[in-house]
Amino acid sequence: MENTVIFQTFEWNSPSDGTFYDNLAAKAQELKELAVAAVWLPPAMKGVSPFDVGYTAYDIWDLGEFEQHGERRTKYGTVWQLRACIEALHEAGIQVFADLVYNHKGGADYTERCEAVPVNPDNRLEEVGKPREIEAWTGFNFPGRQGQYSDFVWNFNHFTGVDFDQLTGESGIFRILGENKTWAPDTDKEHGNFDYLMNADINHSHPEVREELIRNALWLIEEFGYDGFRLDAIKHISAEFIKELQARVRERYPETQFIGEYWQGSEAPLSAYLKFTDYNLRLFDVPLHFNLQAAASDPDYDYAKLFAGTLLQDSPLNSITFVDNHDSQPGQSLESWVAEEFRELANALILLKRDAYPCIFAGDFYGLEGSEYGGLGERLRLLLELRRDYAYGEEEVFLAEAGAYGIIRHGDEEHPGKLIFAFSRNGERELEVMLGEEYAGRTFLDRSNQEAEVEYRVDDDGVLRCQLEADQTVYLVTV
Ligand code: CA
């Protein structure tokens, strides 16, 4: 089987002109040739404006079909452009993942009076005022859609909290009161309880809400042919609900893939989540992202610890490795950008290492709009080709120390070529890679050097010797 990747097709500042789906559809064949097996599309659901990246989910049943919040289309296009895009991707044999924003809703149609209590933003279990009546933006009846696909009208019972009281003009976190109503207990423990993230926080313990969301996910598969879901902000959503969502979707569509965004730099909560959800989903490898960021900023970083505490090392089958995403890019809410001089190496590390399922970022493909960063261009293409053609079989780490790292991929029956990937960031190094006598006399070509054909010959003892300059990277492949 071929080595494949997922492609995150958008960055935060992708153009808002409604041509996104058309442009992506036109690239389907090119992506297929680079072994992209699946694309992660931006949230298709209607947000609060045509400039909304999609994470202020207003209407989960309007994918750019109804005149709501100022425009029929979303930032990315109309529902008809979306359908054509999915069709083009499917024709090229690429799977399509939808981004499900099921934690909160924004852009309510009207306010409602309800009982609520203000809580401490740093410890949401602590009440910092008396229960009182507030005026909350929790009424959603979607006048532009008129009940098509779903006649569900959202009210304050369907939400656990809001961040604004219209009555007093006060901002804060207000927990909405009701019988047996609390923050979901099975969310992240940061800030006491991290159920609340933003906007009107959905109450996943409400049976009608659960049915509405599950029905929506099934409809997305039935109507649009999605092959999987990227679940937004799951550390803020009842884990038990996510478990049921998966089970109910897979009951009807067993092949559906789930990738969760659980933004947490330490591995323990991620491992606990995987265990609780019976290892039925994959999680973005956030600990590895932070390790890559640390390595990027330190030329003497110790590569012996790069994979310590990551999902790639401890739960490889459930790990989605990535370098950055639309939230971690400069200026965004989870900013933790891997420095530009290290981006090629960071991508090489996730693409050429064994195991996991890497997700490459639109920002590295095309650059970040409105920034100096123009992406990796041909260098990323090279890495994808090396992954597709050579990153198979056993892996041997022959160098892992302060400032330098090196691995060899031995290939497999279908892909017998060998790949040696090594770099030094803090000085010259003499590499000696033992390949065995059967490789004596064989030649390796350095694909990193695209200007000249630099070759290395394995000596009679089966050792490949290569002088690495400071800040040099080699991708040596058998010829
Ligand atoms: Ca929540």
Coordinates of C-alpha atoms and ligand atoms in Angstrom, one line a residue:
M1 CA 0.0 0.0 0.0
E2 CA 1.1 3.5 -0.7
N3 CA 2.1 6.1 1.9
T4 CA -0.6 8.7 2.0
V5 CA -1.3 12.0 3.8
I6 CA -4.1 14.2 4.8
F7 CA -4.2 17.8 3.5
Q8 CA -5.6 20.6 5.6
T9 CA -6.9 22.7 2.7
F10 CA -7.2 26.1 4.3
E11 CA -5.4 28.5 6.6
W12 CA -7.0 31.3 8.7
N13 CA -6.6 33.9 6.0
S14 CA -7.6 31.9 3.0
P15 CA -9.4 34.3 0.6
S16 CA -13.1 35.1 1.5
D17 CA -14.2 35.6 -2.1
G18 CA -16.3 32.4 -2.4
T19 CA -13.9 30.7 -4.9
F20 CA -12.3 28.3 -2.4
Y21 CA -14.2 25.2 -3.4
D22 CA -13.7 25.9 -7.2
N23 CA -9.9 26.3 -6.7
L24 CA -9.6 23.2 -4.6
A25 CA -11.6 21.1 -7.1
A26 CA -9.2 22.2 -9.8
K27 CA -6.3 20.8 -7.8
A28 CA -7.8 17.4 -7.1
Q29 CA -5.6 15.5 -9.6
E30 CA -2.4 17.3 -8.5
L31 CA -3.1 16.4 -4.9
K32 CA -3.8 12.8 -5.8
E33 CA -0.4 12.5 -7.5
L34 CA 1.2 13.7 -4.3
A35 CA -0.5 10.8 -2.5
V36 CA -3.0 12.9 -0.7
A37 CA -5.6 10.4 0.4
A38 CA -8.0 12.7 2.2
V39 CA -8.6 16.4 2.5
W40 CA -9.9 18.3 5.5
L41 CA -12.3 21.0 4.3
P42 CA -13.0 24.1 6.3
P43 CA -16.3 24.2 8.3
A44 CA -19.0 24.4 5.6
M45 CA -21.7 25.5 8.0
K46 CA -22.9 29.1 7.9
G47 CA -21.1 31.4 10.3
V48 CA -21.9 35.0 11.3
S49 CA -20.7 36.6 8.1
P50 CA -19.2 35.7 4.7
F51 CA -15.8 36.4 6.3
D52 CA -16.3 33.9 9.1
V53 CA -13.6 31.2 8.9
G54 CA -16.4 28.9 10.0
Y55 CA -15.8 28.4 13.7
T56 CA -18.6 30.7 14.9
A57 CA -21.1 28.1 13.7
Y58 CA -24.5 29.7 13.3
D59 CA -26.5 27.1 11.3
I60 CA -25.3 23.5 10.9
W61 CA -27.9 22.8 8.2
D62 CA -27.0 25.8 5.9
L63 CA -23.8 25.0 4.0
G64 CA -24.1 28.1 1.8
E65 CA -27.7 27.6 0.6
F66 CA -29.8 30.1 2.4
E67 CA -29.7 33.9 2.6
Q68 CA -28.7 34.2 6.3
H69 CA -26.3 36.6 8.0
G70 CA -25.9 38.7 5.0
E71 CA -25.1 36.2 2.3
R72 CA -26.2 32.9 0.8
R73 CA -22.6 31.6 0.4
T74 CA -20.1 31.1 3.1
K75 CA -16.6 32.4 3.0
Y76 CA -15.8 29.4 0.8
G77 CA -18.7 29.3 -1.6
T78 CA -22.2 28.0 -2.1
V79 CA -23.5 24.6 -1.3
W80 CA -23.5 23.8 -5.0
Q81 CA -19.8 24.7 -5.3
L82 CA -19.2 22.5 -2.3
R83 CA -21.0 19.6 -3.9
A84 CA -19.0 20.0 -7.1
C85 CA -15.8 20.2 -5.1
I86 CA -16.6 17.0 -3.2
E87 CA -17.4 15.3 -6.5
A88 CA -14.2 16.3 -8.1
L89 CA -12.2 15.1 -5.1
H90 CA -14.0 11.8 -5.1
E91 CA -13.4 11.4 -8.8
A92 CA -9.7 11.7 -8.2
G93 CA -10.0 9.1 -5.4
I94 CA -9.6 11.5 -2.5
Q95 CA -11.6 11.2 0.7
V96 CA -13.3 14.3 2.1
F97 CA -13.5 15.2 5.8
A98 CA -15.9 17.7 7.1
D99 CA -15.0 20.0 10.0
L100 CA -17.8 19.6 12.6
V101 CA -18.2 22.6 15.0
Y102 CA -20.5 21.1 17.6
N103 CA -19.2 22.8 20.7
H104 CA -21.0 26.2 20.4
K105 CA -23.2 28.4 18.3
G106 CA -22.8 32.0 17.4
G107 CA -24.9 34.7 15.8
A108 CA -28.2 34.0 17.5
D109 CA -31.4 35.4 15.9
Y110 CA -32.8 36.8 19.2
T111 CA -32.2 37.1 22.9
E112 CA -34.0 35.2 25.7
R113 CA -34.4 35.9 29.4
C114 CA -33.0 33.1 31.5
E115 CA -31.6 32.4 35.0
A116 CA -27.8 32.3 35.1
V117 CA -24.9 32.7 37.4
P118 CA -21.5 34.4 36.7
V119 CA -18.5 32.2 37.2
N120 CA -14.8 32.8 37.5
P121 CA -13.1 32.5 34.1
D122 CA -10.1 31.0 35.7
N123 CA -12.1 28.5 37.7
R124 CA -15.5 27.9 36.1
L125 CA -16.6 25.8 39.1
E126 CA -16.5 28.9 41.3
E127 CA -19.6 31.2 41.2
V128 CA -18.6 34.8 41.5
G129 CA -22.1 36.4 41.9
K130 CA -25.7 35.5 42.7
P131 CA -28.0 33.7 40.4
R132 CA -30.0 36.3 38.4
E133 CA -32.0 36.8 35.3
I134 CA -29.9 37.7 32.2
E135 CA -30.7 38.4 28.6
A136 CA -28.8 35.8 26.5
W137 CA -28.2 35.4 22.8
T138 CA -29.6 31.8 22.7
G139 CA -32.6 32.0 20.4
F140 CA -32.0 30.4 17.0
N141 CA -34.9 29.8 14.6
F142 CA -33.1 30.4 11.3
P143 CA -35.6 32.6 9.5
G144 CA -33.7 32.4 6.2
R145 CA -34.0 28.6 6.1
Q146 CA -37.6 28.2 7.2
G147 CA -37.3 24.8 8.7
Q148 CA -35.8 23.0 5.7
Y149 CA -33.8 19.9 6.7
S150 CA -34.6 20.5 10.3
D151 CA -37.3 22.4 12.2
F152 CA -35.3 22.4 15.5
V153 CA -35.5 25.8 17.2
W154 CA -32.7 26.3 19.8
N155 CA -33.4 28.0 23.1
F156 CA -31.5 28.6 26.4
N157 CA -32.3 25.1 27.6
H158 CA -30.1 23.8 24.8
F159 CA -27.1 25.7 26.0
T160 CA -24.9 25.6 29.2
G161 CA -23.4 29.1 29.1
V162 CA -22.9 32.4 27.3
D163 CA -20.4 35.2 27.5
F164 CA -22.6 38.3 27.5
D165 CA -25.7 39.6 29.4
Q166 CA -27.6 42.0 27.1
L167 CA -29.6 43.3 30.0
T168 CA -26.6 44.8 31.8
G169 CA -24.1 44.9 29.0
E170 CA -21.8 42.8 31.1
S171 CA -19.2 40.4 29.6
G172 CA -18.0 37.3 31.4
I173 CA -18.9 33.6 31.6
F174 CA -22.5 33.0 32.7
R175 CA -23.6 29.4 33.5
I176 CA -27.2 29.0 32.5
L177 CA -29.2 27.4 35.3
G178 CA -31.8 24.7 35.1
E179 CA -32.8 21.5 36.7
N180 CA -29.8 19.2 37.0
K181 CA -27.9 21.4 34.7
T182 CA -24.2 21.8 35.1
W183 CA -21.1 22.1 32.9
A184 CA -20.5 18.8 31.3
P185 CA -18.3 16.9 33.8
D186 CA -16.4 14.9 31.2
T187 CA -14.5 17.8 29.6
D188 CA -11.0 19.0 30.0
K189 CA -10.1 20.0 33.6
E190 CA -8.2 23.2 32.7
H191 CA -9.9 26.3 34.4
G192 CA -11.7 23.9 36.8
N193 CA -13.9 22.7 34.0
F194 CA -13.3 23.7 30.3
D195 CA -16.8 23.0 28.9
Y196 CA -17.2 26.6 28.1
L197 CA -15.1 27.9 25.2
M198 CA -17.0 30.7 23.3
N199 CA -20.4 31.9 22.1
A200 CA -23.4 30.0 23.3
D201 CA -22.1 26.7 24.6
I202 CA -24.1 23.7 23.5
N203 CA -25.6 21.5 26.2
H204 CA -24.7 17.9 25.1
S205 CA -26.6 16.4 28.0
H206 CA -29.9 17.5 26.5
P207 CA -31.5 14.6 24.6
E208 CA -33.0 16.7 21.8
V209 CA -29.7 18.4 21.2
R210 CA -27.9 15.0 21.0
E211 CA -30.4 13.8 18.4
E212 CA -30.2 17.0 16.4
L213 CA -26.4 16.8 16.2
I214 CA -26.3 13.1 15.4
R215 CA -29.0 13.6 12.7
N216 CA -26.9 16.4 11.2
A217 CA -23.8 14.2 11.0
L218 CA -25.7 11.4 9.3
W219 CA -27.2 13.9 6.9
L220 CA -23.8 15.2 5.9
I221 CA -22.7 11.7 5.0
E222 CA -26.0 10.8 3.2
E223 CA -26.4 14.1 1.3
F224 CA -22.8 15.1 0.6
G225 CA -20.8 11.8 0.8
Y226 CA -18.3 12.9 3.4
D227 CA -15.9 10.1 4.3
G228 CA -14.9 11.4 7.8
F229 CA -15.1 14.1 10.3
R230 CA -12.6 16.4 12.0
L231 CA -14.2 17.2 15.4
D232 CA -13.5 20.7 16.5
A233 CA -12.7 21.6 20.1
I234 CA -13.5 18.2 21.7
K235 CA -11.8 19.1 24.9
H236 CA -14.8 21.4 25.5
I237 CA -17.4 18.7 24.6
S238 CA -18.7 15.9 26.7
A239 CA -16.5 12.9 25.9
E240 CA -19.5 10.6 26.4
F241 CA -21.4 12.5 23.7
I242 CA -18.5 12.1 21.2
K243 CA -18.5 8.4 22.0
E244 CA -22.2 8.1 21.2
L245 CA -21.8 10.3 18.0
Q246 CA -19.1 8.0 16.7
A247 CA -21.0 4.8 17.6
R248 CA -24.3 6.1 16.0
V249 CA -22.5 7.2 12.8
R250 CA -20.5 4.0 12.5
E251 CA -23.7 1.9 13.0
R252 CA -24.9 3.2 9.6
Y253 CA -21.5 4.1 8.0
P254 CA -18.9 1.8 9.5
E255 CA -16.0 3.2 7.4
T256 CA -16.4 6.8 8.7
Q257 CA -13.2 8.2 10.1
F258 CA -13.0 10.5 13.1
I259 CA -10.1 12.9 13.9
G260 CA -10.4 14.9 17.1
E261 CA -8.9 18.2 17.9
Y262 CA -8.0 18.0 21.6
W263 CA -5.6 20.9 22.1
Q264 CA -3.4 19.8 24.9
G265 CA 0.4 19.7 25.0
S266 CA 0.7 16.9 27.5
E267 CA 0.0 13.4 26.5
A268 CA -1.9 12.1 29.6
P269 CA -5.3 13.6 28.8
L270 CA -5.0 12.6 25.2
S271 CA -4.2 9.0 26.1
A272 CA -7.1 9.0 28.6
Y273 CA -9.4 10.3 25.9
L274 CA -8.3 7.6 23.4
K275 CA -8.9 4.9 26.1
F276 CA -12.3 6.3 26.9
T277 CA -13.4 6.4 23.3
D278 CA -12.1 2.8 22.8
Y279 CA -9.3 4.0 20.4
N280 CA -12.0 4.6 17.8
L281 CA -10.7 7.9 16.7
R282 CA -7.4 9.6 16.0
L283 CA -6.2 12.7 17.7
F284 CA -3.9 15.5 16.3
D285 CA -0.5 14.9 17.9
V286 CA -0.4 18.2 19.8
P287 CA 2.5 17.2 22.0
L288 CA 4.6 16.5 18.9
H289 CA 3.6 20.0 17.5
F290 CA 5.0 21.6 20.7
N291 CA 8.2 19.5 20.5
L292 CA 8.7 20.6 16.9
Q293 CA 8.2 24.2 18.0
A294 CA 10.8 23.8 20.7
A295 CA 13.2 22.2 18.3
A296 CA 12.7 25.0 15.8
S297 CA 13.8 27.7 18.2
D298 CA 16.9 25.9 19.5
P299 CA 19.8 24.9 17.3
D300 CA 21.1 22.7 20.1
Y301 CA 17.8 20.9 20.7
D302 CA 18.3 17.3 21.8
Y303 CA 16.6 15.1 19.2
A304 CA 16.8 12.1 21.5
K305 CA 13.7 13.5 23.2
L306 CA 11.8 14.8 20.1
F307 CA 9.2 12.0 20.2
A308 CA 9.1 11.5 23.9
G309 CA 5.5 12.0 25.3
T310 CA 4.0 12.1 21.8
L311 CA 1.1 10.0 20.4
L312 CA 3.4 9.1 17.5
Q313 CA 5.6 7.2 19.9
D314 CA 3.0 5.8 22.3
S315 CA -0.2 5.4 20.2
P316 CA 0.9 5.6 16.6
L317 CA -2.3 4.2 15.2
N318 CA -4.3 7.0 16.8
S319 CA -1.9 9.8 16.0
I320 CA -2.3 12.5 13.3
T321 CA 1.0 14.3 13.1
F322 CA 1.0 17.9 11.9
V323 CA 3.3 20.9 12.0
D324 CA 0.8 23.7 12.4
N325 CA -2.8 24.5 11.6
H326 CA -5.2 27.5 11.2
D327 CA -5.3 28.1 14.9
S328 CA -1.5 27.9 15.6
Q329 CA -0.4 30.1 12.8
P330 CA 0.8 33.7 13.6
G331 CA -1.9 35.9 15.1
Q332 CA -4.4 33.2 15.9
S333 CA -5.8 31.9 19.2
L334 CA -3.4 29.0 19.7
E335 CA -0.4 30.7 18.2
S336 CA 2.6 28.4 18.5
W337 CA 4.1 28.6 15.0
V338 CA 7.1 26.4 14.1
A339 CA 9.8 28.9 13.0
E340 CA 10.2 29.2 9.3
E341 CA 13.8 28.1 9.1
F342 CA 12.7 24.8 10.6
R343 CA 9.5 24.2 8.6
E344 CA 11.1 22.0 5.9
L345 CA 12.7 19.8 8.6
A346 CA 9.5 19.7 10.7
N347 CA 7.6 18.5 7.6
A348 CA 10.3 16.0 6.7
L349 CA 10.1 14.6 10.3
I350 CA 6.4 14.0 10.1
L351 CA 6.4 12.7 6.5
L352 CA 9.5 10.4 6.5
K353 CA 9.1 8.9 10.0
R354 CA 7.4 5.5 10.3
D355 CA 3.7 5.3 11.5
A356 CA 1.1 7.9 12.1
Y357 CA -1.0 9.7 9.4
P358 CA 0.6 13.1 8.7
C359 CA -1.6 16.1 8.0
I360 CA 0.1 18.8 5.9
F361 CA -1.0 22.4 6.1
A362 CA -2.2 24.7 3.3
G363 CA 0.1 27.4 4.8
D364 CA 3.1 25.2 3.9
F365 CA 1.7 24.5 0.4
Y366 CA 0.6 28.0 -0.6
G367 CA 1.9 30.3 2.1
L368 CA -0.1 32.5 4.5
E369 CA -2.2 35.3 3.0
G370 CA -1.1 38.7 4.1
S371 CA 2.2 37.4 5.5
E372 CA 5.8 37.2 4.3
Y373 CA 5.6 33.4 4.5
G374 CA 5.2 32.0 1.0
G375 CA 5.1 28.3 1.9
L376 CA 7.7 25.6 1.1
G377 CA 6.7 25.2 -2.5
E378 CA 8.8 22.7 -4.4
R379 CA 10.5 21.6 -1.1
L380 CA 7.2 20.3 0.2
R381 CA 6.5 18.6 -3.1
L382 CA 9.9 16.9 -2.8
L383 CA 9.1 15.7 0.7
L384 CA 5.7 14.3 -0.4
E385 CA 7.4 12.5 -3.3
L386 CA 10.1 11.1 -1.0
R387 CA 7.4 9.9 1.4
R388 CA 5.3 8.4 -1.4
D389 CA 8.3 6.6 -3.0
Y390 CA 10.7 5.8 -0.2
A391 CA 9.4 6.1 3.4
Y392 CA 8.6 2.4 3.8
G393 CA 9.6 -0.5 5.9
E394 CA 11.8 -0.7 9.0
E395 CA 13.2 2.5 10.4
E396 CA 16.5 2.8 12.1
V397 CA 17.5 5.9 14.0
F398 CA 21.3 6.2 13.6
L399 CA 21.7 9.7 14.9
A400 CA 19.8 11.5 17.7
E401 CA 21.7 14.1 19.7
A402 CA 21.9 17.8 20.4
G403 CA 21.5 19.5 17.1
A404 CA 21.4 16.5 14.8
Y405 CA 19.2 13.7 13.7
G406 CA 19.3 10.9 11.2
I407 CA 17.2 7.9 10.2
I408 CA 17.2 5.3 7.5
R409 CA 14.1 3.7 6.0
H410 CA 14.9 0.3 4.6
G411 CA 12.0 0.0 2.2
D412 CA 9.7 -3.0 1.7
E413 CA 9.0 -5.5 -1.0
E414 CA 6.9 -3.2 -3.1
H415 CA 9.2 -0.2 -2.4
P416 CA 12.7 -1.6 -2.2
G417 CA 14.5 1.8 -2.4
K418 CA 16.3 3.0 0.8
L419 CA 16.1 6.5 2.2
I420 CA 18.6 8.2 4.5
F421 CA 17.3 11.4 6.0
A422 CA 19.7 13.4 8.2
F423 CA 20.4 16.9 9.3
S424 CA 22.7 18.9 11.4
R425 CA 21.8 22.3 12.8
N426 CA 24.8 23.1 15.0
G427 CA 28.0 22.2 13.2
E428 CA 29.7 19.8 10.9
R429 CA 29.3 16.1 11.2
E430 CA 30.8 13.1 9.7
L431 CA 28.0 10.6 9.0
E432 CA 28.7 6.9 8.9
V433 CA 25.8 4.8 8.0
M434 CA 26.2 1.0 8.2
L435 CA 24.3 -0.6 5.4
G436 CA 25.9 -4.0 5.2
E437 CA 28.2 -5.6 2.7
E438 CA 25.5 -6.4 0.2
Y439 CA 25.3 -2.6 -0.4
A440 CA 29.0 -2.2 -1.2
G441 CA 29.4 -0.2 -4.3
R442 CA 25.8 1.0 -4.4
T443 CA 25.2 4.7 -5.1
F444 CA 22.9 7.1 -3.2
L445 CA 21.7 10.4 -4.7
D446 CA 21.1 13.4 -2.5
R447 CA 17.6 14.6 -3.5
S448 CA 17.9 17.6 -1.1
N449 CA 20.3 19.2 -3.6
Q450 CA 18.1 20.0 -6.6
E451 CA 20.7 22.0 -8.4
A452 CA 23.4 19.4 -8.7
E453 CA 23.5 15.6 -8.8
V454 CA 25.5 14.9 -5.7
E455 CA 26.1 11.1 -5.2
Y456 CA 27.6 9.0 -2.5
R457 CA 29.1 5.6 -3.0
V458 CA 28.8 2.9 -0.3
D459 CA 32.4 1.6 0.5
D460 CA 33.5 -2.0 0.3
D461 CA 32.6 -2.6 3.9
G462 CA 29.0 -1.5 3.3
V463 CA 29.4 1.9 5.0
L464 CA 28.1 5.1 3.6
R465 CA 30.1 8.2 4.6
C466 CA 28.8 11.7 4.2
Q467 CA 30.1 15.0 5.4
L468 CA 27.3 17.2 6.7
E469 CA 28.0 20.9 6.8
A470 CA 26.4 23.1 9.5
D471 CA 22.7 23.5 8.7
Q472 CA 22.8 20.9 6.0
T473 CA 20.1 18.3 5.4
V474 CA 20.4 15.3 3.1
Y475 CA 17.7 13.1 1.7
L476 CA 19.8 10.2 0.2
V477 CA 18.0 7.6 -1.9
T478 CA 19.3 4.5 -3.7
V479 CA 19.6 4.9 -7.4
Ligands
CA1 CA -18.7 23.0 25.6

